[in-house]
PDB file of C-alpha atoms in Angstrom:
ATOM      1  CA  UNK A 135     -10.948   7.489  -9.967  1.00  0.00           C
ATOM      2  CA  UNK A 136     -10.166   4.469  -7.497  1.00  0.00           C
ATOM      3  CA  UNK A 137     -10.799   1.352  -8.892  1.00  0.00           C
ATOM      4  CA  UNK A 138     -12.239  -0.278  -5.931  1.00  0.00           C
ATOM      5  CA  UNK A 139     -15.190   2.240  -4.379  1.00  0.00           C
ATOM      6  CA  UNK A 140     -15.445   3.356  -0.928  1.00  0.00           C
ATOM      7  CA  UNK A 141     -18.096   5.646   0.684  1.00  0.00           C
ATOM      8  CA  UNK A 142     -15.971   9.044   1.316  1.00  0.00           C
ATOM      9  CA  UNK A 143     -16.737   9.418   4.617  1.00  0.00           C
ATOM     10  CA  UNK A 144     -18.093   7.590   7.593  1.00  0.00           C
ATOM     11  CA  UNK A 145     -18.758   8.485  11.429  1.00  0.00           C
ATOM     12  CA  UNK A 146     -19.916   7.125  14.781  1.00  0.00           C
ATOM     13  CA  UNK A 147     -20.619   8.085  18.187  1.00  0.00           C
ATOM     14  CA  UNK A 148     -18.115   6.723  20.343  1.00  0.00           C
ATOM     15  CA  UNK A 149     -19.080   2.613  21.469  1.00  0.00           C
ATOM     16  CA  UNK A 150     -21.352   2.152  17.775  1.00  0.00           C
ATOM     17  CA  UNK A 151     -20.444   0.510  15.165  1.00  0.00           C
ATOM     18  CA  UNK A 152     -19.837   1.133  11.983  1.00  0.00           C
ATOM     19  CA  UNK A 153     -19.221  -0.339   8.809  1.00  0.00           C
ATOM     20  CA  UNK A 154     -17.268   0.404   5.910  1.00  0.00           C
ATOM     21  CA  UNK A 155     -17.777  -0.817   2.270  1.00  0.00           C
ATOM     22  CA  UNK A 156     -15.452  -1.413  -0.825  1.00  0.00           C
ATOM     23  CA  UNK A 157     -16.698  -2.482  -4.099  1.00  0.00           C
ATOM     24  CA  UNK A 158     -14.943  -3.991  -6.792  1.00  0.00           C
ATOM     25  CA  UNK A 159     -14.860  -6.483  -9.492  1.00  0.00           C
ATOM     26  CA  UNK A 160     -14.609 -10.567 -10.664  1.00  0.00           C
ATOM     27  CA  UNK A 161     -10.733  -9.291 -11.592  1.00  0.00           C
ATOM     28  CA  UNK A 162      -9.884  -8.090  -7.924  1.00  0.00           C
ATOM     29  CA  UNK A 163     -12.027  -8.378  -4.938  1.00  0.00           C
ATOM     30  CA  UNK A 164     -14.021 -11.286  -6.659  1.00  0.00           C
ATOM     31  CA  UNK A 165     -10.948 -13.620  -7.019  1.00  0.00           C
ATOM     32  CA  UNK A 166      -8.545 -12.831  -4.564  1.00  0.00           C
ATOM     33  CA  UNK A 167      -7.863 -11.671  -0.978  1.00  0.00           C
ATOM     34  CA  UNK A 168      -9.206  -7.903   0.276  1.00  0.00           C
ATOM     35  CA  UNK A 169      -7.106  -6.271   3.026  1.00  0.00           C
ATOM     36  CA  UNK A 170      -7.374  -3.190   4.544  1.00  0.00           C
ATOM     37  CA  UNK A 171      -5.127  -0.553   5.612  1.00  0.00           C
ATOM     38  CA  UNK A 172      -5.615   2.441   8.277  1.00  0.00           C
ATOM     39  CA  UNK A 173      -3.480   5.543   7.874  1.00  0.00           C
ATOM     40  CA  UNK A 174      -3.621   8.452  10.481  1.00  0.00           C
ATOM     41  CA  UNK A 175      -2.720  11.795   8.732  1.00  0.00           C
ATOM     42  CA  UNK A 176       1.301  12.325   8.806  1.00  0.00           C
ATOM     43  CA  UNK A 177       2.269   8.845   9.328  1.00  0.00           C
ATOM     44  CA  UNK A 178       2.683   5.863   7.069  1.00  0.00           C
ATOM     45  CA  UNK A 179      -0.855   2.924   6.199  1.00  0.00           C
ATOM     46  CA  UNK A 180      -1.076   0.208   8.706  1.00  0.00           C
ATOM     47  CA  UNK A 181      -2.185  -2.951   8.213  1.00  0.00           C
ATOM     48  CA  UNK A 182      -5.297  -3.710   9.825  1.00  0.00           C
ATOM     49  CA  UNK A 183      -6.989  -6.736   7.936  1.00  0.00           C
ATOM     50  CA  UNK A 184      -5.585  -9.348   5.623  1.00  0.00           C
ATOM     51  CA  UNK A 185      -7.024 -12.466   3.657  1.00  0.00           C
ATOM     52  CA  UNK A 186     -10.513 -11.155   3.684  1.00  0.00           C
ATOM     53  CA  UNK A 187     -10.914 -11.740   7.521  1.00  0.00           C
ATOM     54  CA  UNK A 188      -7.678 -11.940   9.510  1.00  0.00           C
ATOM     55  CA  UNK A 189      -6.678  -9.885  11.830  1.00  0.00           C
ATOM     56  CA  UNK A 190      -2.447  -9.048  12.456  1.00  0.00           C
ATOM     57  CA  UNK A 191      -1.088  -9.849  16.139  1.00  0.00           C
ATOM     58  CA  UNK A 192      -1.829  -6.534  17.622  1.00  0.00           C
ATOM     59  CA  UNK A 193      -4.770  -5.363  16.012  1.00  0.00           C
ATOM     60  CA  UNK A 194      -7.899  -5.365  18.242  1.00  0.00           C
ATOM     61  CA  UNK A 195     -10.804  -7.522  17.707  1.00  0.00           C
ATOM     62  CA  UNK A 196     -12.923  -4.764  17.627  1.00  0.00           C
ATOM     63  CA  UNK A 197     -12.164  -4.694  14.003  1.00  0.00           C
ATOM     64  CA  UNK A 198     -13.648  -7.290  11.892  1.00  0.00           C
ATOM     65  CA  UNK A 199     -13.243  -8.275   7.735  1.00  0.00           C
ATOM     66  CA  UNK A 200     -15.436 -10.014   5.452  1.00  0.00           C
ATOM     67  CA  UNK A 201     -16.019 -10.725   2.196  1.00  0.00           C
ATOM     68  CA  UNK A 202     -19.143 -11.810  -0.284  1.00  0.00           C
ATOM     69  CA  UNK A 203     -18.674 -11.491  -4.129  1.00  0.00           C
ATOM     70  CA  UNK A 204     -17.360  -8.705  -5.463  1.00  0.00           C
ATOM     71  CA  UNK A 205     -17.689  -6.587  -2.342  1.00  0.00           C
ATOM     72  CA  UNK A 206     -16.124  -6.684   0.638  1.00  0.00           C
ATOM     73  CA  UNK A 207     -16.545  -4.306   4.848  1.00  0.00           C
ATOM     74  CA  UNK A 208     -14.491  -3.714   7.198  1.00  0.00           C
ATOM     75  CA  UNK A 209     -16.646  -3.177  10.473  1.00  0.00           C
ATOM     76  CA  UNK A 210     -15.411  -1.330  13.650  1.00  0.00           C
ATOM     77  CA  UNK A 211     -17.160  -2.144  17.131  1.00  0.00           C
ATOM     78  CA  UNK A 212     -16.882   0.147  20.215  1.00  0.00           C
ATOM     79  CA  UNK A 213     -15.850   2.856  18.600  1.00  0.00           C
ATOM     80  CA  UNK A 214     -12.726   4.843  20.555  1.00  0.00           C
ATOM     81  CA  UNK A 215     -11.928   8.265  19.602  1.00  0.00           C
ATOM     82  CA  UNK A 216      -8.542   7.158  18.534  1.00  0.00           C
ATOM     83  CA  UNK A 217      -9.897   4.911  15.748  1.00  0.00           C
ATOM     84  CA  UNK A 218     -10.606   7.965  13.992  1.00  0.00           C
ATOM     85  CA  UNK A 219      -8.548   8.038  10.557  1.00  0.00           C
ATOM     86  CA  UNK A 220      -8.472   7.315   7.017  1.00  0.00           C
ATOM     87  CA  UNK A 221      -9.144   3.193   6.101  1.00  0.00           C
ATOM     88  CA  UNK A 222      -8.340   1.849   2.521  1.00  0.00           C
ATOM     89  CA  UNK A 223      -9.485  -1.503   0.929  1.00  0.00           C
ATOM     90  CA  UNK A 224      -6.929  -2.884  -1.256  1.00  0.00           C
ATOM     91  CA  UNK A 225      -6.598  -6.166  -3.285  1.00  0.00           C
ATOM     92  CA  UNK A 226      -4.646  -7.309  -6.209  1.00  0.00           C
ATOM     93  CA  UNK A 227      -5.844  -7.286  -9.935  1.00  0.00           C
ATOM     94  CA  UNK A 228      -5.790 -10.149 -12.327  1.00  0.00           C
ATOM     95  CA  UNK A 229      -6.681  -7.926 -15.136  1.00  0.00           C
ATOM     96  CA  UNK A 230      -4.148  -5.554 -14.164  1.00  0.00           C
ATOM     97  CA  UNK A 231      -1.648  -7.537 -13.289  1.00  0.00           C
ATOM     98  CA  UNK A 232      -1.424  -4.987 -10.020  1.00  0.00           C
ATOM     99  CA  UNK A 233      -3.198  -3.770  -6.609  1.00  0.00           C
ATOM    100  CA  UNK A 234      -5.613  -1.688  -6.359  1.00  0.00           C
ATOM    101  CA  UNK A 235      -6.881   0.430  -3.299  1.00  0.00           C
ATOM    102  CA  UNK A 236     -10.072   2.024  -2.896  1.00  0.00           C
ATOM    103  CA  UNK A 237     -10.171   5.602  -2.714  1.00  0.00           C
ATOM    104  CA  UNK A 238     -10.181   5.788   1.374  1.00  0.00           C
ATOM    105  CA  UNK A 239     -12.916   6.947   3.909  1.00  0.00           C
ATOM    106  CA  UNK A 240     -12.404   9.161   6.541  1.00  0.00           C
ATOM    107  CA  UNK A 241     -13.701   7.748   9.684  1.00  0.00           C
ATOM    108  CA  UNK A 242     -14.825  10.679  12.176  1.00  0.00           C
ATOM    109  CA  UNK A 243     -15.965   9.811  15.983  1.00  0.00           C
ATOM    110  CA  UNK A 244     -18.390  12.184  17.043  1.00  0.00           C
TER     111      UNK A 244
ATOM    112  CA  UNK B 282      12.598  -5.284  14.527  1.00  0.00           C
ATOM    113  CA  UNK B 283      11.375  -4.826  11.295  1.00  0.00           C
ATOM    114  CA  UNK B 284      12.097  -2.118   9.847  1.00  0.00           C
ATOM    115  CA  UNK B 285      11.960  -0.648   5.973  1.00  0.00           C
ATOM    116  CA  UNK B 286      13.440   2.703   5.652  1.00  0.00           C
ATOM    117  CA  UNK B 287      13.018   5.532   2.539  1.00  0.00           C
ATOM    118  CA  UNK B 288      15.572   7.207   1.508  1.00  0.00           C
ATOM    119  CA  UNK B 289      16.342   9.720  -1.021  1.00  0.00           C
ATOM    120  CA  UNK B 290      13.443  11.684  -2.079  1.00  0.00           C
ATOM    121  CA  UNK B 291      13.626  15.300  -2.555  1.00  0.00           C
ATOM    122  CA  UNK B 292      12.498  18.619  -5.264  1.00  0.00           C
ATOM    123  CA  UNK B 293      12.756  17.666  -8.700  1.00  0.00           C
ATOM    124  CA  UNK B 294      12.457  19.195 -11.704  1.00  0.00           C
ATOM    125  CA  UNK B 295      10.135  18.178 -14.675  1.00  0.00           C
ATOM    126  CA  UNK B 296      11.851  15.683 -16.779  1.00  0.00           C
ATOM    127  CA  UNK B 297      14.529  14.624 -14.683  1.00  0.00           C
ATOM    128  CA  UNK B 298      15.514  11.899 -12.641  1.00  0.00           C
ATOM    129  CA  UNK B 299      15.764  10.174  -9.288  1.00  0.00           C
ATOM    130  CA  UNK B 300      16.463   7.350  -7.415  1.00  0.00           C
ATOM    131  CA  UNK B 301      14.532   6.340  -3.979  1.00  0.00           C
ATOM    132  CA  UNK B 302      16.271   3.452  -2.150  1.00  0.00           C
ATOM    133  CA  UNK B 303      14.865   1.258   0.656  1.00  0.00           C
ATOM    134  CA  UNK B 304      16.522  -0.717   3.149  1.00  0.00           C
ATOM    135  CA  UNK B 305      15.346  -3.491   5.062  1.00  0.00           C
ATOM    136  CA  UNK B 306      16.126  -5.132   8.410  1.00  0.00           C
ATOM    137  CA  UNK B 307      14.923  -7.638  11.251  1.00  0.00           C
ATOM    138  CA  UNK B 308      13.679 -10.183   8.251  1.00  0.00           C
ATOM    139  CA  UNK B 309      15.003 -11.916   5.573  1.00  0.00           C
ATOM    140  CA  UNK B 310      15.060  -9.320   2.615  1.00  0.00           C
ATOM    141  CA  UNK B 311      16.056 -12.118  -0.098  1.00  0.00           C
ATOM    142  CA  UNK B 312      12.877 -13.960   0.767  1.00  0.00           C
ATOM    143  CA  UNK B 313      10.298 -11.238   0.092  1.00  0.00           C
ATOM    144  CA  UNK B 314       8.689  -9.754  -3.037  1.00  0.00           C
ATOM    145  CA  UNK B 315       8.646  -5.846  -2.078  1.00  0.00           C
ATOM    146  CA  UNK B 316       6.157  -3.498  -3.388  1.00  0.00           C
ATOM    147  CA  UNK B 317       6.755   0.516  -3.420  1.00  0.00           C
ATOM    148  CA  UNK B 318       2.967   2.456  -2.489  1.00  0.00           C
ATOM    149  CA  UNK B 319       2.426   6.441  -3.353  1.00  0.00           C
ATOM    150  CA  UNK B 320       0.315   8.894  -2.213  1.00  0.00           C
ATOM    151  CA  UNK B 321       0.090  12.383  -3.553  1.00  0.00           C
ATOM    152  CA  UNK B 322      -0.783  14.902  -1.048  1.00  0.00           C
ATOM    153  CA  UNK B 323      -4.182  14.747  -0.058  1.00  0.00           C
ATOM    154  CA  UNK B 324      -5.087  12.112  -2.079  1.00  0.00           C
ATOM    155  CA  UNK B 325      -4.578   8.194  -1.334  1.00  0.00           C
ATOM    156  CA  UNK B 326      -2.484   5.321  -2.002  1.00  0.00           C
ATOM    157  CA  UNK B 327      -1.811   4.346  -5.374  1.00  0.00           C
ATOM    158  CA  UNK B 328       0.277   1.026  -6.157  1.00  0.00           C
ATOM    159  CA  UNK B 329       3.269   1.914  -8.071  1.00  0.00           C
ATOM    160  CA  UNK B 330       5.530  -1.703  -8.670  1.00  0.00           C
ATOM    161  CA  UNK B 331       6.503  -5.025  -7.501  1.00  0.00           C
ATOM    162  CA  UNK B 332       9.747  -6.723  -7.859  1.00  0.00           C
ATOM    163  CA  UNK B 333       9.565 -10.884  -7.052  1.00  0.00           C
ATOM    164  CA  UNK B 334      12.160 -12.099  -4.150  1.00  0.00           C
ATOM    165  CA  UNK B 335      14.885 -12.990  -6.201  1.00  0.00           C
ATOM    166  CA  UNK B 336      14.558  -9.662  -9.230  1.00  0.00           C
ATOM    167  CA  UNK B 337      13.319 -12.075 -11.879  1.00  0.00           C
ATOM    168  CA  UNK B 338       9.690 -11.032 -12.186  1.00  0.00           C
ATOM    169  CA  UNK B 339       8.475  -6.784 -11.871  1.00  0.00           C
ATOM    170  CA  UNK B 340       5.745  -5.502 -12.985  1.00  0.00           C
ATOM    171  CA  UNK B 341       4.576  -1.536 -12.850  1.00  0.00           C
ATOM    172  CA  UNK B 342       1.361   0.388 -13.093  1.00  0.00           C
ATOM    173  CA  UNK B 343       0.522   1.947 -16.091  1.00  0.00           C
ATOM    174  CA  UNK B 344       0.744   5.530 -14.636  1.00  0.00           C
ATOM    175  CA  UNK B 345       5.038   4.730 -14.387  1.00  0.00           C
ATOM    176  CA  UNK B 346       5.844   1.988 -16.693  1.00  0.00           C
ATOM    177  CA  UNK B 347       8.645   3.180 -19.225  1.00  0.00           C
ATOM    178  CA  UNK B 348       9.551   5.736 -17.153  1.00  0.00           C
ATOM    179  CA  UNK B 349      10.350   3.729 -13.086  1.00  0.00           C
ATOM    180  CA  UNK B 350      12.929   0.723 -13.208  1.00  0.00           C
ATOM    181  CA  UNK B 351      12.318  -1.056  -9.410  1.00  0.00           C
ATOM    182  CA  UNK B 352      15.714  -3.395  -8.959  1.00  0.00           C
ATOM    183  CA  UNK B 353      17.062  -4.811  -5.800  1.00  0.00           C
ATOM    184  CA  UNK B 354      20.587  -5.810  -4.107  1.00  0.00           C
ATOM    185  CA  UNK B 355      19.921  -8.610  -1.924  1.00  0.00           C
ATOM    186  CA  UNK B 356      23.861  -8.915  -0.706  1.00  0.00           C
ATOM    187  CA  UNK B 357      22.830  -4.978   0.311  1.00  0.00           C
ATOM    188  CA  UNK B 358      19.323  -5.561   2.146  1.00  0.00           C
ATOM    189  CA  UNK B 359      18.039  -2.735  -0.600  1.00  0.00           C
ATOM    190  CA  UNK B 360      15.479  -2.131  -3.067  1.00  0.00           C
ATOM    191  CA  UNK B 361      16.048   0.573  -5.427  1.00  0.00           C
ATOM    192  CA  UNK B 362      13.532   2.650  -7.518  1.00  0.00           C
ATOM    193  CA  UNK B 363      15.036   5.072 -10.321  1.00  0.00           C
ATOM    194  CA  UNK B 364      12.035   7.223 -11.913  1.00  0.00           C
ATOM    195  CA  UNK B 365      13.336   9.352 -14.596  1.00  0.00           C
ATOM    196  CA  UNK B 366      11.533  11.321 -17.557  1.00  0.00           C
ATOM    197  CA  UNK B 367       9.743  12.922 -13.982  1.00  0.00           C
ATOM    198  CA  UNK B 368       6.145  14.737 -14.303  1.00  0.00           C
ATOM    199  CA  UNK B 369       4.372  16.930 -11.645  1.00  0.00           C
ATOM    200  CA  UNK B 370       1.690  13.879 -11.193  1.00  0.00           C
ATOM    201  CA  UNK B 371       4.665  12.147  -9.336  1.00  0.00           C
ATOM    202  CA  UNK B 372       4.602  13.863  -6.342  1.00  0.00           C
ATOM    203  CA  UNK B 373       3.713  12.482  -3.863  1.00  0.00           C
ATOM    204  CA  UNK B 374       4.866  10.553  -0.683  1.00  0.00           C
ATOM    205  CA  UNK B 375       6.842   6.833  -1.825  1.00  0.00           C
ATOM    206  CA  UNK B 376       6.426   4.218   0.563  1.00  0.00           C
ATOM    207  CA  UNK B 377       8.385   0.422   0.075  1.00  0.00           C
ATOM    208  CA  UNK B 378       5.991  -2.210   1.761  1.00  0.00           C
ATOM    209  CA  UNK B 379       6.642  -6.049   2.655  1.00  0.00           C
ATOM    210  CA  UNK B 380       3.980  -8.515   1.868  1.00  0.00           C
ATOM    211  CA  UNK B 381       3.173 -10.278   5.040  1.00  0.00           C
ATOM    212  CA  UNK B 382       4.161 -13.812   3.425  1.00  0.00           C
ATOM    213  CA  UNK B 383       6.604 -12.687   0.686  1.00  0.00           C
ATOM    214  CA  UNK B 384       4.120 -13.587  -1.726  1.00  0.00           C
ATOM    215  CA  UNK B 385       3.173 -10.879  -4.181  1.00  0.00           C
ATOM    216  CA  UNK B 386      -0.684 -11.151  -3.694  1.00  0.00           C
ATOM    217  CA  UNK B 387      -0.761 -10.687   0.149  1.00  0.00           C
ATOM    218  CA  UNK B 388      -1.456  -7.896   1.868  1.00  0.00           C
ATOM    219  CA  UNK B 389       1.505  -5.099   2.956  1.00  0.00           C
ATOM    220  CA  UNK B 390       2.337  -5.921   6.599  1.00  0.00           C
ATOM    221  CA  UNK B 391       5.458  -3.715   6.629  1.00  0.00           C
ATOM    222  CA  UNK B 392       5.946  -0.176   5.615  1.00  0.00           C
ATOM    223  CA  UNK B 393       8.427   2.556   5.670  1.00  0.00           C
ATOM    224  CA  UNK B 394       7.885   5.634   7.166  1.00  0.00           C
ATOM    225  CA  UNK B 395       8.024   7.055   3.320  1.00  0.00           C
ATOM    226  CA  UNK B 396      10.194   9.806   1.491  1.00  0.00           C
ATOM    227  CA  UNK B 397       8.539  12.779  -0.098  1.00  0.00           C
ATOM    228  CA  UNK B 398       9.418  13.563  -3.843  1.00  0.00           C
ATOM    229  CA  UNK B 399       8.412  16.738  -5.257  1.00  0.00           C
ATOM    230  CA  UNK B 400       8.220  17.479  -9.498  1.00  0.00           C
ATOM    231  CA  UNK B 401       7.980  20.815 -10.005  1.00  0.00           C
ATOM    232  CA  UNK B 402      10.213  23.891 -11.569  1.00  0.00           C
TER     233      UNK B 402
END
């Protein structure tokens, strides 16, 4: 069991949006930086948002980050068909002295 | 171009031992705290250990400590990670990752393309 908690599964009709959650606690999310990571089956995580909100040269602004407590979404505009793959939260852990990811949710476009 | 590749993963029998190495180019390796990243197959990502810039500070998950040793040649662009005492719940896919500003609590802007290891009899 992840400790950060992500909805399994999420999907959209091509140009929606759609938002995906990751809950956590004081000792991760709540007291330091959330980033999030999208894999496509077969090849290595990319990074898609880091610090909460920011967004790597590269990475369109159609994805967007924020943060409020101890949770924290990543939201996807204008959904393409190629957006369609697995997205992790991740942030590190006072308590654990470690990161932690969230347990992933596979993003389908209908 | 930045660039971390895996090497050495393979099949591996329960109990014994291994060592994955990563080596890094297009940055400066000395000035970055590296992380390695697993994920069995079909599951996700699972943080594994850190070692600091310079090898003076690591720290491991729970899941590996006693058993993984992360170390790193800077002179050699490498980071090293020898797992011994090996148990079926390893397998999975290791991946090294950079943090984007070499400090240990940012977020993993470089990855390898990852190196499978496999515990089983």
């Amino acid at each position: 069991q992840s400790v950060l908690t992500q909805p399994p599964s999420a999907s959209g009709a091509p140009g929606q949006r759609v938002t995906i959650s990751c809950s956590g606690s004081s000792s991760n999310i709540g007291g330091n930086f959330v980033s999030w990571y999208q894999e496509v089956p077969g090849t290595a995580p990319t990074l898609l948002i880091y610090r909460n909100n920011q967004r790597p040269s590269g990475v369109p602004d159609r994805f967007s980050g924020s943060k409020s407590g101890t949770s924290a979404s990543l939201a996807i505009s204008g959904l393409r068909s190629e957006d369609e793959a697995d997205f992790y939260c991740a942030a590190w852990d006072d308590s654990l002295s470690g990161w932690v990811f969230g347990g992933g949710t596979k993003l389908t476009v209908l | 171009q930045l660039q971390l590749v895996e090497s050495g993963g393979g099949v591996v029998q329960p109990g014994r031992s291994l060592r994955l190495s990563c080596a890094a180019s297009g940055f400066t390796f000395s000035s970055y705290a590296i992380h390695w990243v697993r994920q069995p197959p079909g599951k996700g990502l699972e943080w594994v250990t850190i070692i600091s810039y310079d090898g003076t500070y690591k720290h491991y998950a729970d899941s590996v400590k006693g058993r993984f040793t992360i170390s790193r040649d800077n002179s050699k662009n490498t980071l090293y990670l020898q797992m011994s005492s090996l148990r079926p719940e390893d397998t999975a896919m290791y991946y090294c990752a950079r943090p984007t500003s070499g400090w240990y609590k940012d977020a993993f802007d470089i990855w390898g393309q990852g190196t499978m290891v496999t515990v089983s009899s």
